[in-house]
Amino acid sequence: MMGPFCANVARAQSPASPDPAHHVIEIKLADLNDDNPLIDYRKAILELALRAAGRRFTITNCRVADVVTSDQRFVQLIRAGQYCNLMTTSAGSSMTRGLEGIPFPIYLGGGGYRVLMANAASLQRARDIRTLDDLRRFRIGSGIGWTDTHIMQANGLDVVQGNYLNLFEMLKARRFDFYNRSVFEAGGELETYDRDHQLAIVPDLVLYYPVDLFFYTTPGRDDIRDALLEGLRKIHRSGELGRADPPASLHAPGAAVAEVDPSTRHRPQQ
């Protein structure tokens, strides 16, 4: 065991921490598509937070190939820290183990309000859904390894898994009935990925379970973690975060809410 004297010597020999006023934080942000308005919103929040923290920074996208990169691959790259060092995803997923989370919910807790994206056939069949039992008669699309996927499976829902972008085409091809999306995501995604108007949001129905979106960075990148946490808290207190509305957010007053129990997400299926 290192004694107190040795520990002091080790600390004295360690290089000094960079001066935050002169240190430039290089953000290499993992994303899925440059045309996605959600990515633009997350970048805007990122810039607001870093400016509020008084940090110098650059933000670039981490590009490793001219092909779609999965969430799982981004996680591996962020753990290594060379090509990517920041991503946004929901808390609670096994994918985020080994990453450094910034404990501040980007949607301020609103990410748990979900709507169902449907194709023409399933939209008609959705009219009678009012309870979780009703929903169990349908198949729902969700991402591989997502927190939402685990929660829905543990609540007895039939989930078809796929990669984020592929799920829109799978829904159009009727591989499943609905695609579970956040109220902050669905409107912008329809504009971006359904320009031929084959999909729609099921009206008057909202799912709810406590979940939200968080930033995750490379382990050991205390500069990114500390600057983001400080900045996010500042723009929350100042009201800037609330004024930076997510794109095409949906409001569903009076909608029926089928509440999903998040406490069951780790229970084995019966």
XYZ file of N, CA and C in Angstrom:
810
model
N 0.853 -1.195 0.000
C 0.000 0.000 0.000
C 0.887 1.242 0.000
N 0.556 2.233 -0.803
C 1.329 3.473 -0.866
C 1.042 4.306 0.376
N 2.076 4.676 1.113
C 1.914 5.494 2.296
C 1.649 6.935 1.945
N 1.315 7.759 2.944
C 0.990 9.169 2.699
C 2.134 9.919 2.045
N 3.383 9.632 2.486
C 4.523 10.353 1.935
C 4.701 10.046 0.459
N 4.612 8.740 0.112
C 4.757 8.340 -1.283
C 3.659 8.940 -2.146
N 2.454 8.973 -1.603
C 1.328 9.535 -2.354
C 1.570 11.002 -2.655
N 2.137 11.732 -1.655
C 2.400 13.147 -1.871
C 3.465 13.352 -2.943
N 4.473 12.484 -2.924
C 5.515 12.576 -3.938
C 4.936 12.334 -5.321
N 4.051 11.300 -5.419
C 3.451 10.978 -6.717
C 2.639 12.148 -7.238
N 1.908 12.784 -6.343
C 1.095 13.919 -6.785
C 1.980 15.074 -7.236
N 3.101 15.277 -6.524
C 3.989 16.380 -6.871
C 4.615 16.173 -8.237
N 4.808 14.903 -8.636
C 5.444 14.612 -9.908
C 4.464 14.574 -11.064
N 3.145 14.584 -10.750
C 2.141 14.536 -11.805
C 2.116 15.858 -12.551
N 1.851 15.835 -13.852
C 1.787 17.085 -14.607
C 0.613 17.927 -14.148
N 0.780 19.231 -14.196
C -0.277 20.124 -13.749
C -1.465 20.042 -14.687
N -2.674 20.209 -14.121
C -3.875 20.214 -14.933
C -3.868 21.442 -15.828
N -4.394 21.295 -17.062
C -4.396 22.449 -17.967
C -5.280 23.562 -17.442
N -4.875 24.789 -17.699
C -5.663 25.944 -17.297
C -6.944 25.972 -18.127
N -8.137 25.896 -17.495
C -9.386 25.867 -18.259
C -9.536 27.062 -19.182
N -8.948 28.204 -18.831
C -9.090 29.399 -19.661
C -8.357 29.260 -20.989
N -7.313 28.421 -21.033
C -6.521 28.271 -22.248
C -6.692 26.902 -22.900
N -7.204 25.948 -22.162
C -7.378 24.601 -22.685
C -8.546 24.569 -23.670
N -8.329 24.034 -24.860
C -9.386 23.900 -25.867
C -9.941 22.479 -25.799
N -11.224 22.371 -25.515
C -11.891 21.067 -25.446
C -12.298 20.656 -26.854
N -11.772 19.543 -27.321
C -12.089 19.038 -28.657
C -13.184 17.982 -28.533
N -14.381 18.327 -28.973
C -15.517 17.410 -28.929
C -15.608 16.686 -30.264
N -15.629 15.360 -30.218
C -15.843 14.535 -31.409
C -17.168 13.806 -31.194
N -18.212 14.375 -31.754
C -19.576 13.965 -31.430
C -20.052 12.835 -32.334
N -20.513 11.764 -31.711
C -21.113 10.657 -32.458
C -22.522 11.041 -32.878
N -22.836 10.857 -34.138
C -24.191 11.096 -34.608
C -24.534 10.038 -35.644
N -25.777 10.094 -36.120
C -26.248 9.093 -37.064
C -26.529 9.662 -38.447
N -26.875 10.949 -38.505
C -27.252 11.508 -39.794
C -27.193 13.027 -39.723
N -26.505 13.652 -40.648
C -26.377 15.107 -40.633
C -27.712 15.819 -40.867
N -28.671 15.130 -41.501
C -29.949 15.758 -41.824
C -30.951 15.667 -40.682
N -30.594 15.004 -39.606
C -31.528 14.802 -38.502
C -31.605 16.071 -37.655
N -32.805 16.691 -37.526
C -32.906 17.920 -36.729
C -32.602 17.691 -35.257
N -32.736 16.461 -34.781
C -32.412 16.164 -33.385
C -30.925 16.339 -33.115
N -30.101 15.969 -34.097
C -28.661 16.137 -33.945
C -28.325 17.618 -33.876
N -29.000 18.426 -34.698
C -28.777 19.874 -34.654
C -29.137 20.440 -33.282
N -30.242 19.943 -32.705
C -30.660 20.415 -31.380
C -29.622 20.040 -30.314
N -29.130 18.824 -30.361
C -28.145 18.381 -29.368
C -26.846 19.178 -29.499
N -26.453 19.476 -30.733
C -25.260 20.301 -30.929
C -25.481 21.702 -30.376
N -26.684 22.229 -30.566
C -26.981 23.573 -30.056
C -26.903 23.601 -28.536
N -27.444 22.575 -27.870
C -27.378 22.490 -26.414
C -25.931 22.358 -25.956
N -25.168 21.567 -26.684
C -23.755 21.368 -26.374
C -23.001 22.695 -26.447
N -23.231 23.455 -27.492
C -22.554 24.743 -27.647
C -22.982 25.727 -26.565
N -24.271 25.779 -26.260
C -24.759 26.658 -25.204
C -24.086 26.343 -23.871
N -24.003 25.043 -23.553
C -23.437 24.626 -22.271
C -21.955 24.972 -22.179
N -21.203 24.700 -23.227
C -19.765 24.959 -23.176
C -19.460 26.454 -23.124
N -20.274 27.248 -23.832
C -20.083 28.705 -23.742
C -20.424 29.206 -22.349
N -21.509 28.675 -21.768
C -21.911 29.094 -20.425
C -20.852 28.738 -19.392
N -20.120 27.649 -19.634
C -19.054 27.238 -18.723
C -17.771 28.028 -18.945
N -17.758 28.875 -19.960
C -16.578 29.699 -20.231
C -15.420 28.927 -20.816
N -15.720 27.843 -21.523
C -14.654 27.006 -22.087
C -14.454 27.290 -23.571
N -13.215 27.171 -24.016
C -12.898 27.196 -25.444
C -13.111 25.781 -25.972
N -13.699 25.662 -27.169
C -14.028 24.316 -27.644
C -14.121 24.286 -29.163
N -14.022 23.072 -29.696
C -14.344 22.792 -31.090
C -15.262 21.575 -31.096
N -16.169 21.514 -32.061
C -17.081 20.376 -32.183
C -17.011 19.857 -33.619
N -16.658 18.594 -33.748
C -16.666 17.926 -35.048
C -17.406 16.604 -34.903
N -17.875 16.083 -36.019
C -18.491 14.755 -36.009
C -17.400 13.702 -36.119
N -17.556 12.619 -35.392
C -16.582 11.537 -35.546
C -17.005 10.683 -36.736
N -16.150 10.639 -37.717
C -16.413 9.874 -38.926
C -15.367 8.777 -39.048
N -15.829 7.547 -39.133
C -14.888 6.435 -39.231
C -15.015 5.700 -40.555
N -16.123 5.909 -41.236
C -16.334 5.274 -42.539
C -17.538 5.929 -43.194
N -17.689 5.714 -44.481
C -18.830 6.272 -45.208
C -20.010 5.313 -45.181
N -20.226 4.689 -44.054
C -21.359 3.784 -43.876
C -22.021 4.133 -42.555
N -23.266 3.684 -42.394
C -23.985 3.934 -41.151
C -23.307 3.182 -40.013
N -23.030 3.888 -38.937
C -22.390 3.296 -37.765
C -23.439 3.069 -36.689
N -23.435 1.890 -36.096
C -24.441 1.547 -35.099
C -24.110 2.194 -33.756
N -25.119 2.237 -32.876
C -24.889 2.756 -31.533
C -23.804 1.957 -30.816
N -23.840 0.637 -30.995
C -22.851 -0.209 -30.320
C -21.432 0.118 -30.773
N -21.266 0.393 -32.072
C -19.942 0.745 -32.592
C -19.502 2.099 -32.056
N -20.420 3.068 -31.972
C -20.082 4.361 -31.412
C -19.614 4.223 -29.967
N -20.275 3.366 -29.196
C -19.885 3.158 -27.802
C -18.448 2.655 -27.725
N -18.095 1.694 -28.585
C -16.725 1.172 -28.596
C -15.722 2.271 -28.928
N -16.073 3.113 -29.890
C -15.171 4.190 -30.292
C -15.002 5.228 -29.186
N -16.086 5.521 -28.470
C -16.005 6.502 -27.389
C -15.200 5.949 -26.221
N -15.337 4.681 -25.934
C -14.509 4.088 -24.883
C -13.032 4.258 -25.205
N -12.672 4.065 -26.466
C -11.270 4.218 -26.870
C -10.862 5.692 -26.887
N -11.778 6.578 -27.305
C -11.543 8.012 -27.222
C -10.757 8.644 -28.352
N -10.331 7.858 -29.342
C -9.493 8.422 -30.396
C -10.322 9.138 -31.466
N -11.344 8.471 -31.974
C -12.140 9.031 -33.062
C -13.443 9.675 -32.588
N -13.946 9.250 -31.456
C -15.183 9.796 -30.880
C -14.980 9.967 -29.375
N -15.591 11.004 -28.808
C -15.496 11.143 -27.349
C -16.789 11.633 -26.702
N -17.887 11.709 -27.469
C -19.150 12.143 -26.863
C -20.321 11.606 -27.673
N -21.361 11.146 -26.945
C -22.587 10.718 -27.590
C -23.764 11.022 -26.674
N -24.960 10.965 -27.219
C -26.169 11.097 -26.412
C -26.961 9.810 -26.533
N -27.438 9.321 -25.390
C -28.292 8.137 -25.378
C -29.035 8.098 -24.058
N -29.999 7.200 -23.962
C -30.791 7.091 -22.734
C -29.999 6.401 -21.635
N -30.257 6.804 -20.402
C -29.626 6.157 -19.257
C -30.243 4.785 -19.051
N -29.455 3.877 -18.478
C -29.964 2.566 -18.123
C -29.610 1.469 -19.090
N -29.065 1.825 -20.249
C -28.708 0.809 -21.224
C -27.383 0.153 -20.850
N -27.279 -1.140 -21.121
C -26.013 -1.841 -20.865
C -24.904 -1.315 -21.775
N -25.280 -0.677 -22.880
C -24.264 -0.142 -23.803
C -23.391 0.912 -23.145
N -23.949 1.642 -22.180
C -23.216 2.770 -21.606
C -22.265 2.363 -20.488
N -22.243 1.093 -20.134
C -21.280 0.655 -19.115
C -19.858 0.907 -19.612
N -19.062 1.523 -18.757
C -17.701 1.855 -19.152
C -17.567 3.233 -19.753
N -18.689 3.956 -19.935
C -18.623 5.347 -20.379
C -18.840 6.270 -19.189
N -18.409 7.514 -19.323
C -18.568 8.508 -18.264
C -19.829 9.324 -18.555
N -20.853 9.161 -17.715
C -22.099 9.871 -17.916
C -22.078 11.265 -17.302
N -22.734 12.209 -17.972
C -22.913 13.560 -17.421
C -24.312 13.592 -16.813
N -24.434 13.668 -15.493
C -25.728 13.470 -14.823
C -26.662 14.677 -14.929
N -27.118 14.942 -16.158
C -28.071 16.030 -16.378
C -28.979 15.621 -17.528
N -30.310 15.494 -17.295
C -31.229 15.050 -18.352
C -31.458 16.146 -19.390
N -31.132 15.866 -20.631
C -31.195 16.874 -21.686
C -32.629 17.352 -21.917
N -33.595 16.442 -21.835
C -35.000 16.813 -22.030
C -35.701 17.125 -20.703
N -34.924 17.296 -19.644
C -35.457 17.659 -18.324
C -36.567 16.720 -17.863
N -36.402 15.435 -18.167
C -37.364 14.421 -17.742
C -38.461 14.150 -18.737
N -38.555 14.948 -19.801
C -39.634 14.767 -20.770
C -39.411 13.665 -21.775
N -38.226 13.060 -21.775
C -37.943 12.003 -22.743
C -38.763 10.755 -22.548
N -39.394 10.619 -21.374
C -40.203 9.430 -21.102
C -41.591 9.472 -21.687
N -41.987 10.603 -22.257
C -43.286 10.676 -22.928
C -43.089 10.251 -24.379
N -43.776 9.163 -24.752
C -43.528 8.514 -26.036
C -44.796 8.466 -26.887
N -44.611 8.552 -28.192
C -45.713 8.370 -29.127
C -45.384 7.207 -30.048
N -46.395 6.713 -30.734
C -46.227 5.575 -31.631
C -46.341 6.043 -33.074
N -45.306 5.760 -33.847
C -45.314 6.016 -35.273
C -45.911 4.793 -35.958
N -46.810 4.995 -36.917
C -47.541 3.882 -37.523
C -47.513 3.976 -39.042
N -47.746 2.840 -39.704
C -47.996 2.839 -41.145
C -49.504 2.902 -41.378
N -49.930 2.903 -42.620
C -51.350 3.099 -42.912
C -52.225 2.008 -42.296
N -51.761 0.777 -42.353
C -52.567 -0.324 -41.829
C -52.657 -0.287 -40.313
N -51.520 -0.102 -39.646
C -51.535 -0.130 -38.179
C -52.186 1.114 -37.593
N -52.194 2.221 -38.338
C -52.847 3.431 -37.852
C -54.342 3.200 -37.658
N -54.951 2.468 -38.566
C -56.373 2.158 -38.441
C -56.639 1.224 -37.267
N -55.763 0.272 -37.074
C -55.942 -0.720 -36.000
C -55.668 -0.137 -34.622
N -55.006 1.033 -34.585
C -54.617 1.627 -33.295
C -55.752 2.372 -32.614
N -56.880 2.537 -33.283
C -57.938 3.390 -32.754
C -58.482 2.915 -31.415
N -58.414 1.608 -31.163
C -59.002 1.069 -29.933
C -57.991 0.862 -28.806
N -56.740 1.277 -29.007
C -55.718 1.091 -27.970
C -55.907 2.140 -26.880
N -56.117 1.691 -25.654
C -56.228 2.594 -24.517
C -55.476 2.090 -23.292
N -55.039 0.849 -23.291
C -54.344 0.287 -22.145
C -53.110 -0.476 -22.620
N -52.272 -0.826 -21.663
C -51.081 -1.608 -21.975
C -51.461 -2.990 -22.494
N -52.521 -3.568 -21.962
C -52.986 -4.865 -22.455
C -53.391 -4.785 -23.922
N -54.040 -3.693 -24.301
C -54.396 -3.513 -25.710
C -53.151 -3.479 -26.582
N -52.118 -2.818 -26.100
C -50.893 -2.648 -26.879
C -50.135 -3.964 -27.044
N -50.326 -4.891 -26.133
C -49.607 -6.175 -26.194
C -50.026 -7.014 -27.401
N -51.070 -6.643 -28.093
C -51.513 -7.380 -29.276
C -50.741 -6.973 -30.534
N -49.869 -5.984 -30.393
C -49.147 -5.446 -31.551
C -47.639 -5.667 -31.411
N -46.931 -5.498 -32.528
C -45.474 -5.581 -32.536
C -44.920 -4.164 -32.643
N -43.874 -3.879 -31.838
C -43.325 -2.525 -31.755
C -41.843 -2.552 -32.108
N -41.424 -1.638 -32.963
C -40.023 -1.533 -33.339
C -39.241 -0.678 -32.354
N -37.987 -1.086 -32.099
C -37.117 -0.346 -31.190
C -35.669 -0.724 -31.484
N -34.744 0.116 -31.027
C -33.334 -0.089 -31.332
C -32.700 -1.236 -30.572
N -31.654 -1.785 -31.165
C -30.913 -2.886 -30.552
C -30.191 -2.384 -29.304
N -30.507 -2.979 -28.161
C -29.836 -2.626 -26.915
C -30.330 -1.356 -26.260
N -31.350 -0.699 -26.822
C -31.852 0.536 -26.225
C -32.545 0.267 -24.894
N -32.500 1.257 -24.006
C -33.231 1.175 -22.742
C -34.722 0.965 -22.995
N -35.272 1.655 -23.982
C -36.691 1.518 -24.322
C -37.028 0.070 -24.671
N -36.127 -0.589 -25.392
C -36.346 -1.979 -25.787
C -36.468 -2.869 -24.567
N -35.554 -2.722 -23.612
C -35.582 -3.554 -22.407
C -36.842 -3.297 -21.587
N -37.236 -2.038 -21.469
C -38.430 -1.701 -20.689
C -39.669 -2.316 -21.314
N -39.808 -2.184 -22.628
C -40.994 -2.730 -23.289
C -41.035 -4.248 -23.216
N -39.906 -4.899 -23.432
C -39.868 -6.362 -23.347
C -40.253 -6.843 -21.961
N -39.739 -6.190 -20.931
C -40.027 -6.605 -19.557
C -41.477 -6.361 -19.168
N -42.157 -5.511 -19.925
C -43.577 -5.266 -19.678
C -44.476 -6.089 -20.596
N -43.890 -7.100 -21.214
C -44.685 -8.044 -21.984
C -45.043 -7.602 -23.382
N -44.367 -6.585 -23.924
C -44.642 -6.132 -25.282
C -43.769 -6.884 -26.278
N -44.305 -7.093 -27.464
C -43.610 -7.816 -28.525
C -42.752 -6.819 -29.290
N -41.431 -6.885 -29.128
C -40.520 -5.885 -29.675
C -39.688 -6.481 -30.805
N -39.641 -5.769 -31.928
C -38.778 -6.121 -33.055
C -37.609 -5.142 -33.049
N -36.383 -5.664 -32.987
C -35.218 -4.796 -32.864
C -34.524 -4.570 -34.207
N -33.937 -3.384 -34.337
C -33.190 -3.052 -35.544
C -32.352 -1.817 -35.302
N -31.568 -1.419 -36.302
C -30.800 -0.182 -36.220
C -31.718 1.008 -36.468
N -31.357 2.135 -35.877
C -32.216 3.326 -35.866
C -32.806 3.660 -37.228
N -31.973 3.884 -38.229
C -32.475 4.309 -39.530
C -33.251 3.212 -40.227
N -32.829 1.966 -40.078
C -33.523 0.853 -40.726
C -34.948 0.686 -40.223
N -35.199 1.081 -38.978
C -36.515 0.868 -38.385
C -37.608 1.663 -39.113
N -37.288 2.799 -39.681
C -38.287 3.554 -40.440
C -38.723 2.775 -41.677
N -37.763 2.193 -42.391
C -38.094 1.408 -43.580
C -38.792 0.102 -43.200
N -38.419 -0.490 -42.084
C -39.077 -1.712 -41.632
C -40.542 -1.450 -41.286
N -40.821 -0.271 -40.712
C -42.203 0.075 -40.407
C -43.004 0.274 -41.694
N -42.412 0.922 -42.679
C -43.085 1.094 -43.964
C -43.368 -0.250 -44.629
N -42.443 -1.207 -44.461
C -42.612 -2.542 -45.045
C -43.503 -3.440 -44.185
N -44.043 -2.917 -43.094
C -44.969 -3.628 -42.204
C -44.328 -4.839 -41.525
N -43.027 -4.697 -41.209
C -42.346 -5.742 -40.437
C -42.813 -5.721 -38.984
N -43.347 -4.601 -38.548
C -43.978 -4.473 -37.234
C -45.040 -3.384 -37.344
N -45.762 -3.134 -36.265
C -46.926 -2.239 -36.331
C -46.612 -0.792 -35.966
N -45.754 -0.584 -34.959
C -45.481 0.763 -34.469
C -43.997 0.921 -34.173
N -43.533 2.178 -34.230
C -42.167 2.532 -33.845
C -42.290 3.502 -32.672
N -41.735 3.132 -31.526
C -41.836 3.912 -30.287
C -40.829 5.059 -30.307
N -41.328 6.315 -30.290
C -40.457 7.477 -30.362
C -40.806 8.486 -29.280
N -39.836 9.306 -28.880
C -40.079 10.387 -27.932
C -40.940 11.466 -28.590
N -41.732 12.162 -27.780
C -42.531 13.264 -28.321
C -41.639 14.358 -28.916
N -40.385 14.433 -28.474
C -39.466 15.428 -29.002
C -38.831 14.993 -30.322
N -39.005 13.735 -30.694
C -38.308 13.188 -31.846
C -39.202 12.967 -33.063
N -40.447 12.557 -32.824
C -41.275 11.986 -33.889
C -41.560 12.973 -35.019
N -41.911 14.204 -34.690
C -42.264 15.162 -35.730
C -41.131 15.430 -36.698
N -39.950 15.722 -36.164
C -38.792 15.981 -37.014
C -38.376 14.764 -37.810
N -38.521 13.585 -37.214
C -38.147 12.356 -37.921
C -39.077 12.090 -39.095
N -40.363 12.364 -38.946
C -41.283 12.191 -40.071
C -40.905 13.119 -41.223
N -40.550 14.356 -40.899
C -40.152 15.304 -41.940
C -38.885 14.850 -42.656
N -37.996 14.201 -41.909
C -36.693 13.823 -42.471
C -36.723 12.473 -43.167
N -37.381 11.489 -42.566
C -37.283 10.100 -43.041
C -38.569 9.565 -43.669
N -39.592 10.404 -43.784
C -40.841 9.942 -44.403
C -41.363 11.007 -45.359
N -40.557 11.375 -46.301
C -40.944 12.431 -47.228
C -42.002 11.976 -48.222
N -42.226 10.659 -48.332
C -43.306 10.165 -49.187
C -44.598 9.940 -48.401
N -44.600 10.341 -47.127
C -45.811 10.367 -46.297
C -46.496 8.997 -46.188
N -45.697 7.986 -45.864
C -46.255 6.654 -45.627
C -46.554 6.410 -44.148
N -46.045 7.271 -43.271
C -46.158 7.052 -41.832
C -46.898 8.202 -41.170
N -47.372 7.959 -39.955
C -48.062 8.998 -39.186
C -47.974 8.654 -37.707
N -48.293 9.641 -36.859
C -48.311 9.433 -35.413
C -49.718 8.993 -34.998
N -49.796 7.957 -34.172
C -51.082 7.534 -33.636
C -51.637 8.668 -32.768
N -52.822 9.192 -33.084
C -53.354 10.328 -32.315
C -53.915 9.894 -30.961
N -53.905 10.814 -29.998
C -54.573 10.637 -28.697
C -54.046 9.461 -27.896
N -52.752 9.139 -28.076
C -52.174 8.039 -27.299
C -50.721 8.362 -26.972
N -50.365 8.272 -25.697
C -48.998 8.517 -25.241
C -48.590 7.409 -24.294
N -47.374 6.886 -24.472
C -46.778 5.972 -23.492
C -45.939 6.796 -22.530
N -45.767 6.293 -21.319
C -44.893 6.981 -20.385
C -44.106 5.983 -19.542
N -42.798 6.246 -19.419
C -41.941 5.584 -18.429
C -40.781 6.538 -18.153
N -40.288 6.572 -16.900
C -39.224 7.539 -16.550
C -37.909 7.206 -17.254
N -37.548 8.020 -18.226
C -36.297 7.851 -18.943
C -35.955 9.198 -19.569
N -34.690 9.423 -19.834
C -34.301 10.661 -20.507
C -32.977 10.463 -21.222
N -32.597 11.500 -21.969
C -31.388 11.478 -22.760
C -30.263 12.166 -21.988
N -29.048 11.567 -22.060
C -27.890 12.112 -21.360
C -26.684 12.110 -22.298
N -25.734 12.993 -22.011
C -24.443 12.950 -22.689
C -23.553 11.919 -21.998
N -22.769 11.193 -22.817
C -21.774 10.245 -22.305
C -20.449 10.523 -22.999
N -19.355 10.476 -22.222
C -18.046 10.762 -22.778
C -17.057 9.653 -22.450
N -15.838 9.804 -22.938
C -14.769 8.832 -22.736
C -14.305 8.835 -21.278
N -14.130 7.675 -20.660
C -13.606 7.637 -19.292
C -12.274 8.388 -19.196
N -12.148 9.204 -18.148
C -10.937 9.982 -17.951
C -10.982 11.375 -18.554
N -12.013 11.666 -19.364
C -12.133 13.008 -19.934
C -12.887 13.909 -18.956
N -12.222 14.187 -17.832
C -12.833 15.036 -16.808
C -13.104 16.441 -17.324
N -12.289 16.899 -18.306
C -12.502 18.243 -18.843
C -13.861 18.345 -19.535
N -14.217 17.325 -20.308
C -15.517 17.318 -20.989
C -16.641 17.171 -19.980
N -16.491 16.214 -19.069
C -17.549 15.969 -18.080
C -17.820 17.204 -17.231
N -16.763 17.805 -16.678
C -16.946 18.936 -15.759
C -17.484 20.167 -16.472
N -16.972 20.437 -17.681
C -17.426 21.614 -18.418
C -18.890 21.482 -18.816
N -19.271 20.296 -19.283
C -20.661 20.100 -19.693
C -21.621 20.183 -18.516
N -21.258 19.547 -17.414
C -22.144 19.576 -16.249
C -22.313 21.001 -15.729
N -21.208 21.740 -15.645
C -21.292 23.134 -15.196
C -22.148 23.955 -16.143
N -21.907 23.804 -17.443
C -22.641 24.583 -18.425
C -24.116 24.241 -18.491
N -24.457 22.957 -18.425
C -25.864 22.551 -18.461
C -26.623 23.109 -17.260
N -25.996 23.067 -16.096
C -26.646 23.628 -14.903
C -26.857 25.125 -15.055
N -25.879 25.814 -15.646
C -25.998 27.270 -15.804
C -27.112 27.637 -16.778
N -27.205 26.944 -17.925
C -28.237 27.313 -18.893
C -29.620 26.866 -18.422
N -29.649 25.905 -17.515
C -30.934 25.553 -16.910
C -31.393 26.655 -15.961
N -30.476 27.117 -15.111
C -30.823 28.174 -14.157
C -31.179 29.482 -14.864
N -30.497 29.773 -15.966
C -30.743 31.034 -16.665
C -31.983 30.999 -17.545
N -32.495 29.799 -17.821
C -33.656 29.668 -18.685
C -33.315 29.432 -20.142
N -32.024 29.480 -20.506
C -31.636 29.275 -21.904
C -31.991 27.879 -22.398
N -31.852 26.882 -21.528
C -32.155 25.515 -21.936
C -33.635 25.367 -22.262
N -34.494 25.970 -21.466
C -35.926 25.896 -21.714
C -36.350 26.625 -22.975
N -35.600 27.674 -23.330
C -35.943 28.435 -24.534
C -35.456 27.758 -25.800
N -34.515 26.832 -25.682
C -34.017 26.095 -26.842
C -34.898 24.877 -27.062
N -36.093 25.094 -27.596
C -37.075 24.020 -27.731
C -36.574 22.943 -28.678
N -36.822 21.671 -28.334
C -36.525 20.583 -29.274
C -37.321 20.770 -30.554
N -36.797 20.314 -31.690
C -37.484 20.538 -32.964
C -38.763 19.734 -33.085
N -39.783 20.361 -33.667
C -41.035 19.683 -33.985
C -41.585 18.890 -32.820
N -41.521 19.450 -31.624
C -42.059 18.741 -30.465
C -43.567 18.636 -30.583
N -44.102 17.585 -29.996
C -45.525 17.329 -30.079
C -46.163 17.565 -28.727
N -47.398 18.016 -28.731
C -48.149 18.179 -27.505
C -49.450 17.421 -27.666
N -49.792 16.599 -26.696
C -50.972 15.759 -26.825
C -51.877 15.907 -25.620
N -52.495 17.089 -25.416
C -53.367 17.266 -24.272
C -54.572 16.354 -24.364
N -54.894 15.711 -23.264
C -56.061 14.853 -23.228
C -55.838 13.470 -23.794
N -54.611 13.158 -24.214
C -54.361 11.849 -24.790
C -54.377 10.784 -23.708
N -54.806 9.573 -24.103
C -54.751 8.444 -23.178
C -53.298 8.070 -22.950
N -52.927 7.801 -21.718
C -51.550 7.464 -21.381
C -51.492 6.024 -20.897
N -50.762 5.182 -21.639
C -50.517 3.810 -21.199
C -49.192 3.803 -20.458
N -49.226 3.648 -19.143
C -48.019 3.796 -18.334
C -47.283 2.466 -18.231
N -46.025 2.496 -18.622
C -45.170 1.316 -18.596
C -44.357 1.335 -17.324
N -44.205 0.188 -16.685
C -43.492 0.098 -15.411
C -42.009 -0.104 -15.662
N -41.150 0.914 -15.415
C -39.720 0.766 -15.681
C -39.024 -0.155 -14.698
N -39.649 -0.403 -13.548
C -38.990 -1.241 -12.539
C -38.883 -2.684 -12.981
N -39.624 -3.067 -14.016
C -39.600 -4.463 -14.478
C -38.594 -4.701 -15.596
N -37.817 -3.668 -15.960
C -37.037 -3.804 -17.184
C -35.947 -4.846 -17.097
N -35.521 -5.190 -15.885
C -34.458 -6.193 -15.764
C -34.994 -7.560 -15.344
N -36.318 -7.702 -15.227
C -36.855 -9.000 -14.867
C -36.830 -9.930 -16.065
N -36.562 -11.213 -15.843
C -36.583 -12.151 -16.971
C -37.994 -12.344 -17.485
N -38.109 -12.631 -18.756
C -39.415 -12.883 -19.341
C -39.995 -14.195 -18.819
N -41.308 -14.172 -18.594
C -41.996 -15.386 -18.111
C -42.286 -16.315 -19.286
